[in-house]
Amino acid sequence: MLTQTHAKAKGLADLPPVTADSLLALIALCDADPRPEKIDVGVGVFRDAVGNTPILKVVKEAEQRLVDTQVTKAYLGSAGDKRFAELLRPILLGQHANDERIAGLQTPGGCGALRLGFELLAAVNPSARVLVGTPTWPNHPPIIRSVNLEMVEYPYYERGQGAIRFEDMVAALEAGEPGDIALLHGCCHNPTGADLSEDQWREVVRVVRDRGLMPLIDIAYQGFGRGLDEDAFGVRLMLSACDEVVIAQSCDKNFSVYRDRVGSLWVKTGSVETTKTAMAHVHQKAREMWSMPPDHGAAAVHIVLEDNELRERWLVELKAMRDRINNVRQRIASADPRLAFIGRQFGMFSMLPLSPEQVLKLREEHAIYMADSGRFNVVGLGDDQIDRFTAAVVGALGN
């Protein structure tokens, strides 16, 4: 018996090594590079014309109001700032904002919302498969694996052509079984920048509804593509067609509060009572993972959205960020016909048709840091870096 006990005993020294996160490794390489001309288009944060990631003016003002008026740091509960979620309803849900079958709560960023959403769906159906278009956001697969759901990948994007493989996407969804989960990007697809058109969204929604799939929509960049309403087209169309929808949302990007981790999870079911039951499970799962979400960032967003004047100024600042993204896209696209697809895409990311060897050469010879896949942050560039970046990329592409 003693021998058996010793055989089972393990300590931290028995942990296997962890494969390093490729993005974190890239950040470390860039940080260690002493060349002053280095360009970092790997990190996914918005940068302005001079290469800074600014705090929005309205957020600064909201934070000052918070400092001046907040009287306690007491717990808010597992739902976080309830008013924050209420104020997001019309922005995200549009015409569905008054649907009482839809409920939401604050989460620690969009990543927290995704994990919480998958926890809920795994509790509903642990044998469900998750249909995932590739390439996708690097955190999607590990989150899915963490809740022990099977992942079924299908090709979403043809990198050489800069285009969506829509027929393959539809075929994969058509092959889904009732109860399977369809993981979809709401807008500004990460990492490709290739968004579904409105007609393609209509077809995807039809297949999801007809096949009885469970849609989980990740919308982390609302307002960075065409506009707040335009970017929510697919979300709202799915809500119109399906009784059950899960949505993971983030304010980190469109309020530029990355390190404050501001997100929300939304659940729609076929009845008010079922939604209450589902949200009870959501609250329990949240309690088990983080107990209560951090308040500061959500409180600042709350202040901005509740004040009409601040809200209008936020829309102006959001439009300025969106305009910069789209303007930089056009500058890159005009550099070479082989980069023209970048001008037809949306959001912060695109994928260059480069091999890992070409990416490495750009890093070694030009101090340009991007993921081995060719995924790069369009607005990781200051205005004075765009021409040097495009010239280096065109050179790497060759003749």
XYZ file of C-alpha atoms in Angstrom:
399
model
C 0.000 0.000 0.000
C 2.861 2.344 0.861
C 4.544 1.617 -2.463
C 1.285 2.367 -4.277
C 0.924 5.676 -2.435
C 4.465 6.669 -3.378
C 3.800 5.737 -7.014
C 0.849 8.129 -7.132
C 2.684 10.957 -5.406
C 3.819 13.691 -7.776
C 5.031 17.232 -7.299
C 5.452 20.346 -9.387
C 8.800 19.022 -10.557
C 6.879 16.367 -12.505
C 5.110 18.919 -14.706
C 5.880 18.499 -18.423
C 7.371 21.460 -20.305
C 4.920 23.879 -21.914
C 5.205 24.848 -25.560
C 5.907 28.568 -25.606
C 3.168 30.843 -26.959
C 4.462 31.930 -30.363
C 3.148 35.492 -30.022
C 4.711 35.964 -26.594
C 7.982 34.586 -27.949
C 7.781 37.054 -30.848
C 7.218 39.951 -28.426
C 10.288 38.902 -26.454
C 12.408 38.729 -29.617
C 11.279 42.188 -30.683
C 11.907 43.659 -27.238
C 15.432 42.256 -27.271
C 16.238 43.683 -30.723
C 18.388 46.832 -30.250
C 17.792 48.177 -33.776
C 15.966 51.526 -33.485
C 14.222 51.074 -36.831
C 12.480 47.834 -35.794
C 8.801 47.423 -36.688
C 6.457 45.369 -34.511
C 3.356 44.265 -36.397
C 2.867 41.181 -34.248
C 1.129 42.641 -31.199
C -2.612 43.186 -31.683
C -3.120 46.719 -30.409
C -4.200 49.845 -32.288
C -1.439 52.386 -32.908
C -1.855 55.953 -34.083
C 0.096 57.790 -36.774
C 3.182 58.149 -34.558
C 3.075 54.571 -33.320
C 1.461 55.051 -29.912
C -1.506 53.191 -28.400
C -3.323 56.153 -26.875
C -5.880 56.236 -24.104
C -9.064 57.672 -25.592
C -9.822 61.193 -24.385
C -13.316 60.174 -23.319
C -11.927 57.268 -21.319
C -9.474 59.600 -19.575
C -12.348 61.919 -18.655
C -14.494 59.002 -17.470
C -11.640 57.723 -15.316
C -11.256 61.142 -13.710
C -14.964 61.211 -12.934
C -14.577 57.764 -11.434
C -11.749 58.966 -9.207
C -13.786 61.970 -8.126
C -17.082 60.203 -7.445
C -16.415 56.546 -6.560
C -16.973 56.025 -2.845
C -16.271 52.298 -2.446
C -14.375 49.351 -3.854
C -16.862 46.828 -2.486
C -17.742 43.752 -4.535
C -20.284 44.111 -7.346
C -21.165 40.408 -7.632
C -20.574 37.813 -10.325
C -22.458 39.880 -12.933
C -20.044 42.775 -12.490
C -21.385 46.190 -13.484
C -24.988 45.470 -14.476
C -25.507 48.942 -15.894
C -22.469 48.423 -18.146
C -24.236 45.438 -19.724
C -27.511 47.358 -20.060
C -25.770 50.193 -21.890
C -24.116 47.752 -24.303
C -27.414 46.127 -25.289
C -28.445 48.552 -28.066
C -24.877 48.816 -29.382
C -24.442 45.071 -29.787
C -28.009 43.806 -30.184
C -29.611 46.639 -32.163
C -33.270 45.854 -32.815
C -33.034 42.907 -30.399
C -32.091 45.098 -27.424
C -35.550 44.770 -25.841
C -35.762 40.987 -26.266
C -36.058 39.659 -22.713
C -34.882 36.242 -23.880
C -31.381 37.755 -24.222
C -29.281 38.331 -21.102
C -25.710 39.478 -20.634
C -23.080 40.000 -17.958
C -19.647 41.563 -17.637
C -16.561 39.375 -18.121
C -12.775 39.852 -17.909
C -12.304 40.724 -21.572
C -13.489 38.878 -24.644
C -11.287 35.932 -23.699
C -13.177 35.558 -20.417
C -16.453 35.732 -22.317
C -15.324 32.984 -24.687
C -14.221 30.701 -21.880
C -17.470 31.286 -19.998
C -19.549 30.677 -23.120
C -17.773 27.418 -23.876
C -18.098 26.349 -20.239
C -21.862 26.832 -20.555
C -22.123 24.927 -23.843
C -19.939 22.076 -22.566
C -22.276 21.749 -19.586
C -25.258 21.618 -21.963
C -23.759 19.052 -24.331
C -20.327 17.600 -23.463
C -20.376 15.548 -26.668
C -20.855 18.563 -28.922
C -18.224 19.250 -31.546
C -16.958 22.754 -32.254
C -16.712 23.643 -35.953
C -13.794 26.061 -36.352
C -12.665 27.783 -39.540
C -8.891 27.956 -39.914
C -6.867 29.982 -39.441
C -8.528 31.421 -36.364
C -7.568 33.481 -33.322
C -4.755 31.588 -31.528
C -6.673 31.458 -28.243
C -9.721 29.716 -29.705
C -8.287 26.143 -29.824
C -6.846 26.099 -26.277
C -10.081 27.501 -24.833
C -12.065 24.800 -26.621
C -9.670 22.102 -25.436
C -9.846 23.431 -21.878
C -13.548 22.511 -21.663
C -12.913 19.081 -23.233
C -14.918 19.675 -26.386
C -13.905 18.104 -29.679
C -12.737 20.587 -32.303
C -13.414 20.020 -36.014
C -11.410 22.325 -38.270
C -12.312 23.386 -41.796
C -10.488 25.729 -44.221
C -11.867 29.271 -43.997
C -9.254 31.209 -45.930
C -7.043 30.805 -48.995
C -3.943 32.795 -48.105
C -2.460 32.861 -51.591
C -5.600 34.456 -52.997
C -6.531 36.546 -49.955
C -10.079 35.161 -50.146
C -12.594 33.229 -48.049
C -13.102 29.585 -48.996
C -16.826 30.007 -48.619
C -17.887 26.781 -50.327
C -15.675 24.820 -47.932
C -17.121 26.732 -44.980
C -20.710 25.998 -46.004
C -19.911 22.328 -46.674
C -18.374 21.979 -43.208
C -21.384 23.595 -41.536
C -23.749 21.441 -43.606
C -21.916 18.377 -42.290
C -22.478 19.513 -38.706
C -24.832 17.560 -36.495
C -27.642 19.083 -34.422
C -26.144 20.441 -31.219
C -22.688 21.022 -32.688
C -21.253 24.470 -32.066
C -20.434 26.827 -34.936
C -17.711 29.249 -33.818
C -17.993 32.399 -35.932
C -16.186 35.744 -36.041
C -18.598 38.673 -35.863
C -16.426 41.109 -37.832
C -12.810 42.076 -38.581
C -11.762 38.419 -38.745
C -8.669 37.654 -36.698
C -6.167 36.754 -38.140
C -7.130 37.127 -41.804
C -9.163 40.354 -42.041
C -11.508 38.546 -44.461
C -15.120 39.103 -43.390
C -18.263 37.449 -44.664
C -20.389 39.612 -46.941
C -24.027 40.214 -46.007
C -25.136 37.593 -48.535
C -22.626 35.110 -47.137
C -23.874 35.810 -43.623
C -27.414 35.055 -44.805
C -26.302 31.688 -46.153
C -24.340 30.846 -42.988
C -27.318 31.763 -40.802
C -29.595 29.601 -42.953
C -27.308 26.582 -42.608
C -26.836 27.073 -38.859
C -30.598 27.305 -38.356
C -31.524 24.424 -40.671
C -28.846 22.084 -39.290
C -29.715 22.866 -35.653
C -26.225 24.114 -34.841
C -25.438 26.258 -31.797
C -23.827 29.535 -32.925
C -21.158 31.087 -30.720
C -20.142 34.435 -32.203
C -16.906 36.137 -31.153
C -17.180 39.891 -31.797
C -14.095 41.634 -30.445
C -13.693 44.492 -32.932
C -17.118 46.051 -33.395
C -16.696 49.500 -34.946
C -13.253 48.812 -36.445
C -14.584 47.607 -39.817
C -17.457 49.517 -41.403
C -19.250 50.949 -38.360
C -20.975 49.815 -35.169
C -24.208 48.734 -36.826
C -22.615 47.381 -39.976
C -20.149 45.267 -38.000
C -22.973 43.741 -35.944
C -24.932 42.634 -39.036
C -24.143 38.922 -38.635
C -24.835 38.905 -34.897
C -28.228 40.501 -35.321
C -29.153 38.314 -38.296
C -28.358 35.211 -36.250
C -30.454 36.504 -33.361
C -33.375 36.974 -35.764
C -33.119 33.427 -37.081
C -32.161 31.287 -34.089
C -33.693 30.674 -30.671
C -30.338 29.879 -29.105
C -27.273 32.084 -29.641
C -24.178 32.770 -27.523
C -22.119 35.924 -28.091
C -18.684 36.806 -26.678
C -18.060 40.560 -26.873
C -15.086 42.803 -26.082
C -14.675 46.529 -25.398
C -10.894 46.229 -25.156
C -10.344 47.414 -28.720
C -13.118 49.891 -29.493
C -12.546 51.686 -26.164
C -8.766 51.062 -26.234
C -8.790 49.632 -22.693
C -6.726 46.531 -23.484
C -5.054 46.000 -20.119
C -8.301 46.618 -18.195
C -9.949 43.531 -19.764
C -13.505 44.672 -20.483
C -15.896 42.199 -22.088
C -19.336 40.641 -21.855
C -21.135 37.367 -22.539
C -24.646 37.264 -24.018
C -27.044 34.322 -24.125
C -30.306 33.991 -26.011
C -32.686 31.056 -25.552
C -36.212 30.304 -26.708
C -37.912 31.616 -23.555
C -37.387 34.045 -20.706
C -37.446 31.215 -18.171
C -34.863 29.157 -20.051
C -32.606 32.195 -20.295
C -32.872 32.675 -16.520
C -31.841 29.067 -15.992
C -28.949 29.371 -18.451
C -27.728 32.559 -16.793
C -27.863 30.904 -13.379
C -25.389 28.368 -14.755
C -23.312 31.179 -16.264
C -23.131 32.957 -12.905
C -22.092 29.743 -11.193
C -19.353 29.104 -13.746
C -18.145 32.716 -13.388
C -18.081 32.306 -9.625
C -15.908 29.210 -9.967
C -13.414 30.874 -12.335
C -12.975 34.523 -11.309
C -15.666 35.079 -8.712
C -16.272 38.685 -9.824
C -14.852 40.606 -12.786
C -12.628 43.687 -12.320
C -14.552 46.933 -12.187
C -12.383 49.827 -13.356
C -12.500 49.466 -17.140
C -16.177 48.562 -17.268
C -16.972 51.469 -14.944
C -15.215 53.863 -17.328
C -17.109 52.460 -20.330
C -20.326 52.721 -18.297
C -19.675 56.436 -17.668
C -18.940 57.104 -21.356
C -22.057 55.325 -22.610
C -24.364 56.846 -20.015
C -23.340 60.435 -20.779
C -24.710 61.557 -24.169
C -21.928 64.061 -24.762
C -19.168 61.565 -23.914
C -20.864 58.907 -26.007
C -20.900 61.176 -29.070
C -17.229 62.003 -28.543
C -16.453 58.299 -28.228
C -18.090 57.701 -31.605
C -15.833 60.391 -33.086
C -12.715 58.812 -31.588
C -13.851 55.352 -32.698
C -14.364 56.626 -36.238
C -10.866 58.124 -36.200
C -9.413 54.726 -35.268
C -11.506 53.004 -37.958
C -10.486 55.583 -40.568
C -6.825 55.104 -39.756
C -7.148 51.326 -40.090
C -8.827 51.641 -43.473
C -6.446 54.356 -44.701
C -3.365 52.309 -43.812
C -4.941 49.339 -45.579
C -5.318 51.389 -48.746
C -1.710 52.590 -48.587
C -0.411 49.046 -48.240
C -2.773 47.748 -50.933
C -1.596 50.369 -53.424
C 2.056 49.360 -53.057
C 1.777 46.250 -55.242
C -1.028 44.380 -57.056
C -0.245 41.317 -54.949
C -1.228 43.304 -51.845
C -4.477 44.656 -53.303
C -6.575 42.208 -51.258
C -5.575 44.049 -48.076
C -7.621 47.044 -49.214
C -10.734 44.865 -49.479
C -10.461 43.546 -45.934
C -11.390 44.956 -42.529
C -10.014 45.291 -39.035
C -6.523 45.276 -37.616
C -5.215 42.045 -39.142
C -4.344 40.536 -42.491
C -2.206 37.603 -43.618
C 0.592 38.180 -46.095
C 1.310 35.363 -48.582
C 4.763 34.802 -47.094
C 6.484 31.589 -46.066
C 7.997 31.248 -42.568
C 11.411 31.554 -44.244
C 10.426 34.872 -45.845
C 9.061 36.118 -42.521
C 12.343 35.195 -40.849
C 14.289 37.032 -43.551
C 12.205 40.168 -42.963
C 12.992 39.885 -39.270
C 16.715 39.394 -39.734
C 17.321 41.871 -42.563
C 14.713 44.563 -41.921
C 13.848 44.249 -38.199
C 10.208 43.581 -39.105
C 8.459 41.331 -36.584
C 5.304 39.414 -37.531
C 3.893 35.940 -36.925
C 5.399 33.076 -38.930
C 2.007 32.665 -40.627
C 2.330 36.119 -42.214
C -0.373 37.516 -39.962
C 0.364 41.158 -39.212
C -1.252 44.098 -37.467
C -2.133 46.634 -40.163
C -1.969 49.502 -37.674
C 1.108 48.248 -35.878
C 2.826 50.747 -38.167
C 3.412 54.444 -37.634
C 2.828 56.544 -40.761
C 6.561 56.986 -41.275
C 7.079 53.207 -41.300
C 4.508 52.221 -43.924
C 6.652 52.793 -47.036
C 9.652 50.935 -45.584
C 7.384 48.070 -44.504
C 5.673 47.710 -47.880
C 8.981 47.951 -49.759
C 10.457 45.184 -47.622
C 7.369 42.980 -48.057
C 7.287 43.505 -51.830
C 10.979 42.646 -51.924
C 10.308 39.466 -49.948
C 7.545 38.483 -52.352
C 10.043 38.744 -55.208
C 9.227 38.694 -58.903
